[in-house]
Short mmCIF file of C-alpha atoms in Angstrom, two decimals:
data_model
loop_
_atom_site.label_atom_id
_atom_site.label_comp_id
_atom_site.label_asym_id
_atom_site.label_seq_id
_atom_site.Cartn_x
_atom_site.Cartn_y
_atom_site.Cartn_z
CA UNK A 1 0.11 0.08 0.04
CA UNK A 2 2.78 2.41 1.09
CA UNK A 3 4.44 1.83 -2.67
CA UNK A 4 1.60 3.64 -4.25
CA UNK A 5 1.84 6.95 -3.56
CA UNK A 6 5.52 6.80 -4.14
CA UNK A 7 4.84 5.64 -7.66
CA UNK A 8 2.65 8.50 -8.05
CA UNK A 9 5.04 11.01 -6.70
CA UNK A 10 7.58 9.71 -8.94
CA UNK A 11 5.31 9.82 -12.01
CA UNK A 12 4.28 13.03 -11.23
CA UNK A 13 7.80 14.30 -11.15
CA UNK A 14 8.88 12.72 -14.40
CA UNK A 15 5.84 14.59 -16.38
CA UNK A 16 7.30 18.11 -16.19
CA UNK A 17 10.76 17.18 -17.17
CA UNK A 18 9.41 14.99 -20.27
CA UNK A 19 7.35 17.85 -21.29
CA UNK A 20 10.44 20.28 -20.82
CA UNK A 21 12.85 17.77 -22.60
CA UNK A 22 9.85 17.66 -25.40
CA UNK A 23 10.07 21.49 -25.71
CA UNK A 24 13.81 21.65 -25.78
CA UNK A 25 13.84 19.16 -28.42
CA UNK A 26 11.18 20.88 -30.36
CA UNK A 27 13.22 24.26 -30.03
CA UNK A 28 16.49 22.60 -30.99
CA UNK A 29 14.71 21.15 -33.98
CA UNK A 30 12.91 24.25 -35.22
CA UNK A 31 16.39 26.24 -34.77
CA UNK A 32 18.39 23.52 -36.90
CA UNK A 33 15.50 23.56 -39.70
CA UNK A 34 15.71 27.40 -39.68
CA UNK A 35 19.36 27.38 -40.28
CA UNK A 36 18.96 25.09 -43.19
CA UNK A 37 16.09 27.17 -44.62
CA UNK A 38 18.27 30.39 -44.46
CA UNK A 39 21.32 28.66 -46.02
CA UNK A 40 18.93 27.68 -48.91
CA UNK A 41 17.74 31.15 -48.98
CA UNK A 42 21.27 32.62 -48.93
CA UNK A 43 21.94 30.53 -52.29
CA UNK A 44 19.62 32.52 -54.04
CA UNK A 45 21.16 35.91 -53.53
CA UNK A 46 23.61 37.33 -55.99
CA UNK A 47 27.27 37.11 -54.98
CA UNK A 48 27.96 40.96 -54.42
CA UNK A 49 25.08 41.48 -52.11
CA UNK A 50 25.79 38.02 -50.08
CA UNK A 51 28.15 39.46 -47.38
CA UNK A 52 25.48 42.00 -46.44
CA UNK A 53 22.64 39.64 -46.25
CA UNK A 54 24.46 37.04 -44.46
CA UNK A 55 25.19 39.74 -41.66
CA UNK A 56 21.21 40.60 -41.77
CA UNK A 57 20.34 37.19 -41.61
CA UNK A 58 22.78 36.39 -38.44
CA UNK A 59 20.58 39.23 -36.78
CA UNK A 60 17.49 37.26 -37.50
CA UNK A 61 18.75 33.99 -36.69
CA UNK A 62 19.67 35.44 -33.22
CA UNK A 63 16.28 37.23 -32.92
CA UNK A 64 14.56 33.83 -33.81
CA UNK A 65 16.97 32.02 -31.29
CA UNK A 66 15.86 34.64 -28.40
CA UNK A 67 12.05 34.20 -29.49
CA UNK A 68 12.38 29.94 -28.83
CA UNK A 69 14.13 30.81 -25.60
CA UNK A 70 11.75 33.10 -24.13
CA UNK A 71 9.55 31.33 -21.58
CA UNK A 72 6.86 33.13 -19.99
CA UNK A 73 6.31 37.10 -19.59
CA UNK A 74 9.23 39.17 -19.80
CA UNK A 75 8.38 41.26 -16.88
CA UNK A 76 7.06 40.02 -13.49
CA UNK A 77 4.32 42.27 -12.30
CA UNK A 78 5.11 42.12 -8.72
CA UNK A 79 8.75 42.88 -8.97
CA UNK A 80 8.07 46.51 -10.66
CA UNK A 81 9.49 49.01 -8.40
CA UNK A 82 8.53 52.58 -7.98
CA UNK A 83 10.85 55.02 -10.07
CA UNK A 84 13.68 56.02 -8.12
CA UNK A 85 14.05 59.78 -6.97
CA UNK A 86 15.61 62.01 -10.00
CA UNK A 87 15.12 58.78 -12.53
CA UNK A 88 12.64 61.38 -14.54
CA UNK A 89 14.19 64.77 -14.89
CA UNK A 90 11.54 67.66 -15.21
CA UNK A 91 12.37 69.55 -18.29
CA UNK A 92 11.75 72.65 -16.55
CA UNK A 93 14.79 72.43 -14.47
CA UNK A 94 17.29 71.62 -17.26
CA UNK A 95 19.52 75.06 -17.96
CA UNK A 96 19.87 76.54 -21.48
CA UNK A 97 23.15 76.75 -22.79
CA UNK A 98 25.47 79.95 -23.47
CA UNK A 99 24.90 80.78 -26.76
CA UNK A 100 28.56 80.80 -27.83
CA UNK A 101 28.87 77.14 -26.79
CA UNK A 102 25.71 75.95 -29.04
CA UNK A 103 27.66 75.41 -32.47
CA UNK A 104 30.38 73.12 -30.57
CA UNK A 105 27.40 71.28 -29.24
CA UNK A 106 25.57 70.72 -32.17
CA UNK A 107 28.71 69.68 -34.27
CA UNK A 108 28.77 66.64 -31.93
CA UNK A 109 24.96 65.44 -32.83
CA UNK A 110 23.55 63.21 -35.51
CA UNK A 111 19.74 63.37 -36.25
CA UNK A 112 17.84 60.44 -37.05
CA UNK A 113 14.50 60.01 -38.40
CA UNK A 114 12.75 56.51 -38.39
CA UNK A 115 11.44 56.42 -42.09
CA UNK A 116 10.47 52.81 -42.67
CA UNK A 117 6.58 53.31 -42.79
CA UNK A 118 4.14 53.53 -45.69
CA UNK A 119 1.03 55.95 -45.92
CA UNK A 120 -1.19 53.06 -46.60
CA UNK A 121 -3.16 53.44 -43.04
CA UNK A 122 -3.95 56.88 -44.42
CA UNK A 123 -4.95 55.91 -47.88
CA UNK A 124 -1.47 57.10 -49.62
CA UNK A 125 1.06 55.31 -51.47
CA UNK A 126 4.64 55.40 -51.06
CA UNK A 127 6.55 56.51 -47.81
CA UNK A 128 4.48 58.29 -44.88
CA UNK A 129 7.09 61.03 -44.88
CA UNK A 130 6.13 62.57 -48.27
CA UNK A 131 2.65 63.01 -47.22
CA UNK A 132 1.65 67.07 -47.46
CA UNK A 133 1.04 68.03 -43.61
CA UNK A 134 1.17 71.86 -43.81
CA UNK A 135 1.27 74.32 -46.47
CA UNK A 136 2.03 71.58 -49.07
CA UNK A 137 4.93 70.53 -46.99
CA UNK A 138 5.74 66.86 -46.34
CA UNK A 139 6.94 65.62 -42.99
CA UNK A 140 10.33 65.23 -44.72
CA UNK A 141 10.40 68.74 -46.06
CA UNK A 142 9.75 70.18 -42.48
CA UNK A 143 12.64 67.93 -41.09
CA UNK A 144 15.11 69.21 -43.60
CA UNK A 145 14.06 72.72 -43.03
CA UNK A 146 14.22 72.42 -39.37
CA UNK A 147 17.76 71.18 -39.62
CA UNK A 148 18.85 73.51 -42.15
CA UNK A 149 17.70 76.44 -39.94
CA UNK A 150 19.87 75.15 -37.03
CA UNK A 151 23.07 74.55 -39.32
CA UNK A 152 22.46 78.28 -40.69
CA UNK A 153 21.88 79.89 -37.33
CA UNK A 154 24.52 78.39 -35.47
CA UNK A 155 27.04 77.87 -38.59
CA UNK A 156 26.97 74.40 -37.63
CA UNK A 157 26.98 70.98 -39.57
CA UNK A 158 24.19 68.66 -38.07
CA UNK A 159 23.72 65.56 -40.48
CA UNK A 160 20.26 64.14 -41.06
CA UNK A 161 20.11 60.34 -41.04
CA UNK A 162 16.83 58.54 -42.48
CA UNK A 163 16.50 55.00 -41.55
CA UNK A 164 14.37 53.84 -44.69
CA UNK A 165 12.80 50.01 -45.01
CA UNK A 166 12.90 47.99 -48.26
CA UNK A 167 8.93 49.59 -48.48
CA UNK A 168 10.33 53.28 -48.51
CA UNK A 169 13.88 53.20 -49.71
CA UNK A 170 13.63 53.75 -53.44
CA UNK A 171 10.97 56.42 -53.15
CA UNK A 172 12.89 58.14 -50.42
CA UNK A 173 15.98 58.27 -52.58
CA UNK A 174 14.00 59.98 -55.49
CA UNK A 175 12.67 62.47 -53.17
CA UNK A 176 15.91 63.59 -51.00
CA UNK A 177 17.48 64.60 -54.44
CA UNK A 178 15.66 67.87 -54.15
CA UNK A 179 17.30 68.87 -51.04
CA UNK A 180 20.78 68.90 -52.93
CA UNK A 181 21.11 72.83 -52.52
CA UNK A 182 20.15 72.81 -48.96
CA UNK A 183 22.56 73.11 -46.11
CA UNK A 184 21.92 69.66 -44.88
CA UNK A 185 24.03 66.44 -44.97
CA UNK A 186 21.46 63.67 -45.72
CA UNK A 187 22.50 59.93 -45.21
CA UNK A 188 20.25 57.09 -45.63
CA UNK A 189 20.42 53.48 -44.55
CA UNK A 190 18.14 50.52 -44.68
CA UNK A 191 16.86 48.61 -41.73
CA UNK A 192 16.82 44.78 -42.03
CA UNK A 193 14.51 42.64 -44.14
CA UNK A 194 13.50 39.65 -42.30
CA UNK A 195 11.28 37.04 -43.53
CA UNK A 196 7.97 36.10 -41.97
CA UNK A 197 7.52 32.88 -40.31
CA UNK A 198 4.78 30.49 -40.69
CA UNK A 199 2.76 29.87 -37.32
CA UNK A 200 2.24 26.37 -38.17
CA UNK A 201 5.72 25.28 -39.08
CA UNK A 202 7.65 27.97 -37.39
CA UNK A 203 9.75 28.34 -40.59
CA UNK A 204 10.36 31.23 -43.25
CA UNK A 205 7.51 31.51 -45.83
CA UNK A 206 9.97 32.95 -48.29
CA UNK A 207 11.37 30.79 -51.06
CA UNK A 208 14.06 33.02 -52.23
CA UNK A 209 15.39 36.79 -52.13
CA UNK A 210 13.57 38.17 -54.84
CA UNK A 211 11.85 40.11 -52.27
CA UNK A 212 9.95 42.26 -54.89
CA UNK A 213 8.29 39.24 -56.40
CA UNK A 214 7.00 38.25 -53.24
CA UNK A 215 6.96 41.32 -50.90
CA UNK A 216 4.54 39.68 -48.33
CA UNK A 217 7.00 36.98 -47.41
CA UNK A 218 9.07 39.95 -45.90
CA UNK A 219 8.96 42.61 -43.35
CA UNK A 220 11.04 45.35 -41.65
CA UNK A 221 11.57 44.05 -37.77
CA UNK A 222 10.53 47.22 -35.89
CA UNK A 223 12.62 50.17 -35.06
CA UNK A 224 14.48 48.50 -32.42
CA UNK A 225 16.53 47.20 -35.47
CA UNK A 226 17.92 50.65 -35.72
CA UNK A 227 21.16 49.93 -33.31
CA UNK A 228 22.52 46.86 -35.32
CA UNK A 229 21.56 48.14 -39.07
CA UNK A 230 23.31 51.57 -38.05
CA UNK A 231 26.40 49.77 -37.12
CA UNK A 232 25.92 47.46 -40.23
CA UNK A 233 25.78 50.47 -42.41
CA UNK A 234 29.28 51.77 -41.45
CA UNK A 235 27.54 55.03 -40.56
CA UNK A 236 27.89 54.56 -36.52
CA UNK A 237 31.67 54.15 -36.94
CA UNK A 238 31.81 56.95 -39.35
CA UNK A 239 30.04 59.46 -37.07
CA UNK A 240 32.23 58.41 -34.00
CA UNK A 241 35.26 58.97 -36.05
CA UNK A 242 34.08 62.51 -36.84
CA UNK A 243 34.09 63.27 -33.11
CA UNK A 244 30.16 63.11 -32.96
CA UNK A 245 28.96 62.04 -29.43
CA UNK A 246 25.31 61.64 -29.62
CA UNK A 247 22.30 60.66 -31.85
CA UNK A 248 18.63 62.02 -31.33
CA UNK A 249 16.41 59.75 -32.86
CA UNK A 250 12.58 59.81 -33.34
CA UNK A 251 9.64 59.01 -35.44
CA UNK A 252 9.28 61.15 -39.04
CA UNK A 253 5.55 61.36 -38.14
CA UNK A 254 6.13 63.18 -34.70
CA UNK A 255 6.17 66.74 -35.93
CA UNK A 256 7.00 67.90 -31.89
CA UNK A 257 10.58 66.10 -32.07
CA UNK A 258 12.74 68.89 -33.12
CA UNK A 259 16.28 69.30 -31.96
CA UNK A 260 16.18 70.63 -28.21
CA UNK A 261 19.31 72.44 -27.15
CA UNK A 262 18.45 72.22 -23.37
CA UNK A 263 18.52 68.36 -23.50
CA UNK A 264 21.55 68.66 -25.59
CA UNK A 265 23.05 70.73 -22.96
CA UNK A 266 22.33 68.23 -20.29
CA UNK A 267 24.25 65.80 -22.16
CA UNK A 268 27.45 67.66 -23.34
CA UNK A 269 27.19 71.16 -22.40
CA UNK A 270 27.22 73.44 -19.25
CA UNK A 271 24.56 71.53 -17.60
CA UNK A 272 26.52 68.02 -17.97
CA UNK A 273 26.85 66.78 -14.34
CA UNK A 274 29.27 64.22 -12.87
CA UNK A 275 31.96 62.49 -14.87
CA UNK A 276 29.98 59.65 -16.00
CA UNK A 277 28.28 60.34 -19.32
CA UNK A 278 24.54 59.64 -19.66
CA UNK A 279 24.22 57.09 -22.34
CA UNK A 280 20.65 56.91 -23.02
CA UNK A 281 17.79 59.50 -22.58
CA UNK A 282 14.15 58.78 -23.31
CA UNK A 283 11.66 61.62 -23.43
CA UNK A 284 8.46 60.97 -21.57
CA UNK A 285 5.48 63.10 -21.29
CA UNK A 286 2.49 63.31 -18.82
CA UNK A 287 0.17 60.62 -19.82
CA UNK A 288 -3.60 61.78 -20.32
CA UNK A 289 -6.60 59.51 -21.01
CA UNK A 290 -5.83 59.48 -24.81
CA UNK A 291 -2.45 57.87 -24.15
CA UNK A 292 -3.38 54.92 -21.93
CA UNK A 293 -1.82 52.38 -24.32
CA UNK A 294 1.82 54.02 -24.72
CA UNK A 295 4.79 52.34 -23.46
CA UNK A 296 5.74 53.56 -19.92
CA UNK A 297 9.06 53.87 -18.01
CA UNK A 298 9.49 51.47 -15.02
CA UNK A 299 12.15 50.54 -12.49
CA UNK A 300 12.97 46.77 -12.81
CA UNK A 301 16.04 45.11 -11.58
CA UNK A 302 17.75 48.20 -10.80
CA UNK A 303 17.39 49.63 -14.18
CA UNK A 304 15.12 51.95 -16.00
CA UNK A 305 13.39 50.13 -18.71
CA UNK A 306 10.40 50.72 -21.15
CA UNK A 307 7.24 48.61 -20.48
CA UNK A 308 4.80 48.28 -23.57
CA UNK A 309 1.07 47.10 -23.22
CA UNK A 310 2.17 43.91 -25.17
CA UNK A 311 4.41 42.85 -22.14
CA UNK A 312 1.69 43.31 -19.54
CA UNK A 313 -0.23 40.16 -18.30
CA UNK A 314 -4.05 40.62 -19.16
CA UNK A 315 -4.93 41.02 -15.39
CA UNK A 316 -2.78 43.94 -15.09
CA UNK A 317 -3.77 45.87 -18.28
CA UNK A 318 -6.09 48.31 -16.21
CA UNK A 319 -3.36 49.13 -13.85
CA UNK A 320 -0.89 49.84 -16.84
CA UNK A 321 -3.50 52.04 -18.36
CA UNK A 322 -4.08 53.76 -14.99
CA UNK A 323 -2.91 57.64 -15.03
CA UNK A 324 -2.48 57.62 -11.37
CA UNK A 325 -0.10 54.49 -11.33
CA UNK A 326 2.14 55.30 -14.50
CA UNK A 327 2.15 59.01 -14.83
CA UNK A 328 4.64 59.24 -17.92
CA UNK A 329 4.48 57.61 -21.41
CA UNK A 330 7.26 57.06 -23.95
CA UNK A 331 7.17 59.58 -26.95
CA UNK A 332 9.96 57.49 -28.73
CA UNK A 333 12.11 60.60 -28.77
CA UNK A 334 15.60 58.70 -27.94
CA UNK A 335 19.02 60.28 -27.32
CA UNK A 336 21.83 57.70 -27.29
CA UNK A 337 25.56 57.97 -27.01
CA UNK A 338 27.00 56.79 -30.25
CA UNK A 339 30.18 54.97 -28.21
CA UNK A 340 27.75 53.42 -25.97
CA UNK A 341 25.64 52.01 -28.75
CA UNK A 342 29.20 50.51 -30.35
CA UNK A 343 30.14 48.99 -26.99
CA UNK A 344 26.63 47.30 -26.24
CA UNK A 345 26.68 46.01 -29.73
CA UNK A 346 30.23 44.63 -29.61
CA UNK A 347 29.55 43.07 -26.18
CA UNK A 348 26.38 41.31 -27.83
CA UNK A 349 24.42 42.43 -24.67
CA UNK A 350 21.68 44.27 -26.61
CA UNK A 351 18.85 42.11 -25.61
CA UNK A 352 15.38 43.88 -26.21
CA UNK A 353 12.00 42.40 -25.50
CA UNK A 354 10.66 40.49 -28.68
CA UNK A 355 7.26 41.83 -29.79
CA UNK A 356 5.50 38.83 -31.58
CA UNK A 357 3.34 40.26 -34.28
CA UNK A 358 0.60 38.10 -35.58
CA UNK A 359 -0.55 38.64 -39.14
CA UNK A 360 -2.78 37.13 -41.84
CA UNK A 361 -1.74 37.39 -45.40
CA UNK A 362 -3.79 38.06 -48.35
CA UNK A 363 -3.88 34.22 -49.25
CA UNK A 364 -5.04 33.25 -45.56
CA UNK A 365 -1.79 32.20 -44.31
CA UNK A 366 -0.97 33.16 -40.65
CA UNK A 367 2.29 34.40 -39.94
CA UNK A 368 4.26 36.06 -37.33
CA UNK A 369 6.77 38.55 -37.43
CA UNK A 370 9.60 39.16 -34.42
CA UNK A 371 9.99 42.82 -34.10
CA UNK A 372 11.72 45.08 -31.07
CA UNK A 373 11.33 48.74 -30.04
CA UNK A 374 13.94 51.25 -30.07
CA UNK A 375 13.12 52.23 -26.52
CA UNK A 376 13.26 48.67 -25.20
CA UNK A 377 17.39 49.19 -25.42
CA UNK A 378 17.38 51.41 -22.31
CA UNK A 379 18.08 48.63 -20.02
CA UNK A 380 21.32 47.69 -21.91
CA UNK A 381 22.93 50.96 -21.28
CA UNK A 382 24.52 52.50 -18.09
CA UNK A 383 23.29 55.74 -16.29
CA UNK A 384 19.98 56.04 -18.61
CA UNK A 385 17.23 58.92 -17.63
CA UNK A 386 13.76 59.84 -18.66
CA UNK A 387 12.99 63.60 -19.26
CA UNK A 388 9.55 64.72 -18.75
CA UNK A 389 9.02 66.79 -21.72
CA UNK A 390 6.21 69.28 -22.71
CA UNK A 391 3.48 67.60 -24.48
CA UNK A 392 4.32 70.12 -27.60
CA UNK A 393 7.48 67.41 -28.28
CA UNK A 394 4.81 64.75 -28.84
CA UNK A 395 2.97 65.72 -32.01
CA UNK A 396 2.28 62.56 -33.89
CA UNK A 397 0.53 62.29 -37.33
CA UNK A 398 -1.19 58.88 -37.28
CA UNK A 399 -4.47 59.45 -38.54
CA UNK A 400 -6.58 62.43 -40.26
CA UNK A 401 -7.92 63.64 -37.02
CA UNK A 402 -4.24 64.50 -36.04
CA UNK A 403 -3.76 65.92 -39.81
CA UNK A 404 -6.71 68.15 -38.89
CA UNK A 405 -5.10 69.60 -35.83
CA UNK A 406 -1.65 70.27 -37.42
CA UNK A 407 -3.34 71.98 -40.53
CA UNK A 408 -5.37 74.24 -38.34
CA UNK A 409 -5.11 77.56 -36.92
CA UNK A 410 -3.92 76.03 -33.57
CA UNK A 411 -0.25 76.00 -34.92
CA UNK A 412 1.97 78.39 -37.12
CA UNK A 413 4.85 77.50 -39.02
CA UNK A 414 8.28 78.67 -38.03
CA UNK A 415 11.49 77.52 -39.77
CA UNK A 416 9.80 73.81 -40.26
CA UNK A 417 8.55 73.72 -36.51
CA UNK A 418 5.04 73.95 -35.46
CA UNK A 419 4.17 76.44 -32.92
CA UNK A 420 0.97 76.27 -31.03
CA UNK A 421 -0.91 79.73 -31.28
CA UNK A 422 -0.50 82.09 -28.35
CA UNK A 423 -4.38 82.62 -28.78
CA UNK A 424 -4.89 79.01 -27.39
CA UNK A 425 -5.75 79.34 -23.65
CA UNK A 426 -4.22 76.09 -22.52
CA UNK A 427 -1.40 74.09 -24.25
CA UNK A 428 -3.30 70.62 -24.35
CA UNK A 429 -4.57 69.98 -28.03
CA UNK A 430 -8.26 69.16 -28.49
CA UNK A 431 -9.29 65.61 -28.70
CA UNK A 432 -10.68 64.84 -32.20
CA UNK A 433 -12.56 61.57 -33.39
CA UNK A 434 -13.26 61.41 -36.84
CA UNK A 435 -15.61 58.69 -38.25
CA UNK A 436 -13.58 56.05 -40.26
CA UNK A 437 -15.96 55.51 -43.12
CA UNK A 438 -15.83 59.09 -44.52
CA UNK A 439 -12.69 60.46 -42.91
CA UNK A 440 -9.93 57.81 -42.67
CA UNK A 441 -8.16 58.46 -45.98
CA UNK A 442 -6.39 61.76 -46.69
CA UNK A 443 -8.18 62.58 -49.89
CA UNK A 444 -11.77 61.79 -48.39
CA UNK A 445 -10.63 63.94 -45.31
CA UNK A 446 -9.42 66.74 -47.69
CA UNK A 447 -12.78 66.77 -49.86
CA UNK A 448 -14.92 67.26 -46.86
CA UNK A 449 -13.53 70.60 -45.76
CA UNK A 450 -13.70 73.56 -47.90
CA UNK A 451 -11.06 74.78 -45.67
CA UNK A 452 -9.73 74.02 -42.15
CA UNK A 453 -12.03 75.17 -39.27
CA UNK A 454 -10.82 77.55 -36.63
CA UNK A 455 -10.08 75.26 -33.85
CA UNK A 456 -8.51 77.72 -31.39
CA UNK A 457 -11.21 77.36 -28.72
CA UNK A 458 -12.08 73.73 -29.45
CA UNK A 459 -11.81 70.99 -26.27
CA UNK A 460 -13.32 68.02 -27.97
CA UNK A 461 -14.75 67.18 -31.77
CA UNK A 462 -16.44 64.06 -32.56
CA UNK A 463 -17.72 63.71 -36.46
CA UNK A 464 -19.37 60.54 -37.58
CA UNK A 465 -21.08 59.87 -40.95
CA UNK A 466 -21.52 61.76 -44.01
CA UNK A 467 -20.60 65.41 -43.06
CA UNK A 468 -19.05 68.41 -45.07
CA UNK A 469 -17.89 71.74 -43.60
CA UNK A 470 -18.15 74.85 -45.52
CA UNK A 471 -15.50 77.89 -45.49
CA UNK A 472 -14.72 79.74 -42.12
CA UNK A 473 -16.57 77.23 -39.82
CA UNK A 474 -15.47 77.92 -36.18
CA UNK A 475 -15.62 74.98 -33.85
CA UNK A 476 -15.59 75.84 -30.10
CA UNK A 477 -15.84 73.89 -26.61
CA UNK A 478 -17.57 70.20 -27.09
CA UNK A 479 -18.81 69.80 -30.60
CA UNK A 480 -20.48 66.52 -31.71
CA UNK A 481 -21.73 66.03 -35.27
CA UNK A 482 -23.50 62.84 -36.35
CA UNK A 483 -25.19 61.96 -39.74
CA UNK A 484 -27.16 58.95 -39.38
CA UNK A 485 -26.88 56.36 -42.18
CA UNK A 486 -28.51 57.54 -45.46
CA UNK A 487 -28.22 61.28 -44.06
CA UNK A 488 -26.17 63.89 -45.01
CA UNK A 489 -25.06 67.26 -42.82
CA UNK A 490 -23.50 70.15 -44.40
CA UNK A 491 -22.11 72.71 -42.02
CA UNK A 492 -22.75 76.06 -43.85
CA UNK A 493 -19.95 78.49 -44.46
CA UNK A 494 -19.31 80.79 -41.60
CA UNK A 495 -21.01 78.55 -39.06
CA UNK A 496 -20.16 78.94 -35.21
CA UNK A 497 -20.58 75.52 -33.38
CA UNK A 498 -20.07 76.33 -29.84
CA UNK A 499 -20.99 73.20 -27.44
CA UNK A 500 -23.40 72.16 -29.90
CA UNK A 501 -24.80 68.44 -31.05
CA UNK A 502 -25.83 68.32 -34.39
CA UNK A 503 -27.71 65.13 -35.51
CA UNK A 504 -29.07 63.27 -38.31
CA UNK A 505 -31.35 65.85 -39.51
CA UNK A 506 -29.31 68.78 -39.10
CA UNK A 507 -30.85 69.80 -35.94
CA UNK A 508 -28.31 71.84 -33.66
CA UNK A 509 -28.83 71.42 -30.15
CA UNK A 510 -26.92 72.99 -27.29
CA UNK A 511 -24.43 70.80 -25.65
#
């Protein structure tokens, strides 16, 4: 009788180890099969391109290997600690530099823009950076104007680097020819091009390296790929040899991400503190209810690091979204020390969390793409800090509702930078929601406005259904305009709507 429980205990102990061994064997098998598949793919690359592609595939293999190794969540919720005192500096406490130091500081800077995205979500073809956003100027035009103005004003030589993807590279190269006469040196490099993986077989779906023939089989692996691709391009070493010290990196569609002289001063100017250089800065800003999904800064294992919503266990998503618990969110404006990037890459300690992005291709095949986020590298550096910047440094244009704001009289344009109108009584931007069916594509959106309404006193705007706006319309306070299915609402020229609800049959009610 006494032997029976023992048997059960031993049997019970064997099961997990069997399961573990099974998983280990499966992973080893998957890795071996992947290596074989990648070797076969490399056979299809022309000889001149093979060394570069081989380097890229090594990066993919390392990412894939880590994907297989990862077991369970990358963050244990109970081990998140409060941010230490001073971990996030308040922007208002950072000093402005002396005027005669600015040129020297700028000559140690490289500006990098993430330019891998297409404008398809807004109904545009080609790179997102060539969508006109203000006075017929595109994201790229505004960026070049900003940097040229800095270079001219301070007689400096800040280069602009564009990280393209295989989706945007060719079109971007054509566009940048027009900046030849400008006082800005422009460099481009491509982020990696990785094969998508079948969710069933865990193997690449691509059959050869003729990427343009089967573009759906490939993907750019997120902006976390910046570091390795920047080094592979040779630009990282080139800029270090030129004596440049920091790069300022941001999304090309964030119109608030201009070069900030005060932050640069904190890194290499009069405001630099202590002997040890700051290796990594993440600009964060105060979270509002509109930003609850944005990544945030946490203290974990005595390091500052980025926590993205994808890493949060389901039962803690509401905690993550709480404005009280996590006060800041990541703007994706990053400052990083060039020599530190090189050190971390050479030491092979750049281990960013992997984002597994599930997709379904047009042919119905389910695939995964492995990605990383540029801010997730923060934990790999020493002496990283957050800087709590004004909201004006985060002005992304992801949807036409954002476009409405940046095209309006809320902003004026000064040397390629958007400056909020002094007539606006408070610095927050209005909350705008435009219906997907009639407003989501840029061309549709533009056709619905005779000109952009006056938004200076607007707090909140919701528009849904078939709605058009005449010339010289003014929107103030909270305005809700809803055309029911089959109805159409034309807001007449010169109308002033203040705290109004306009419903299906064109009744205008006080809100």
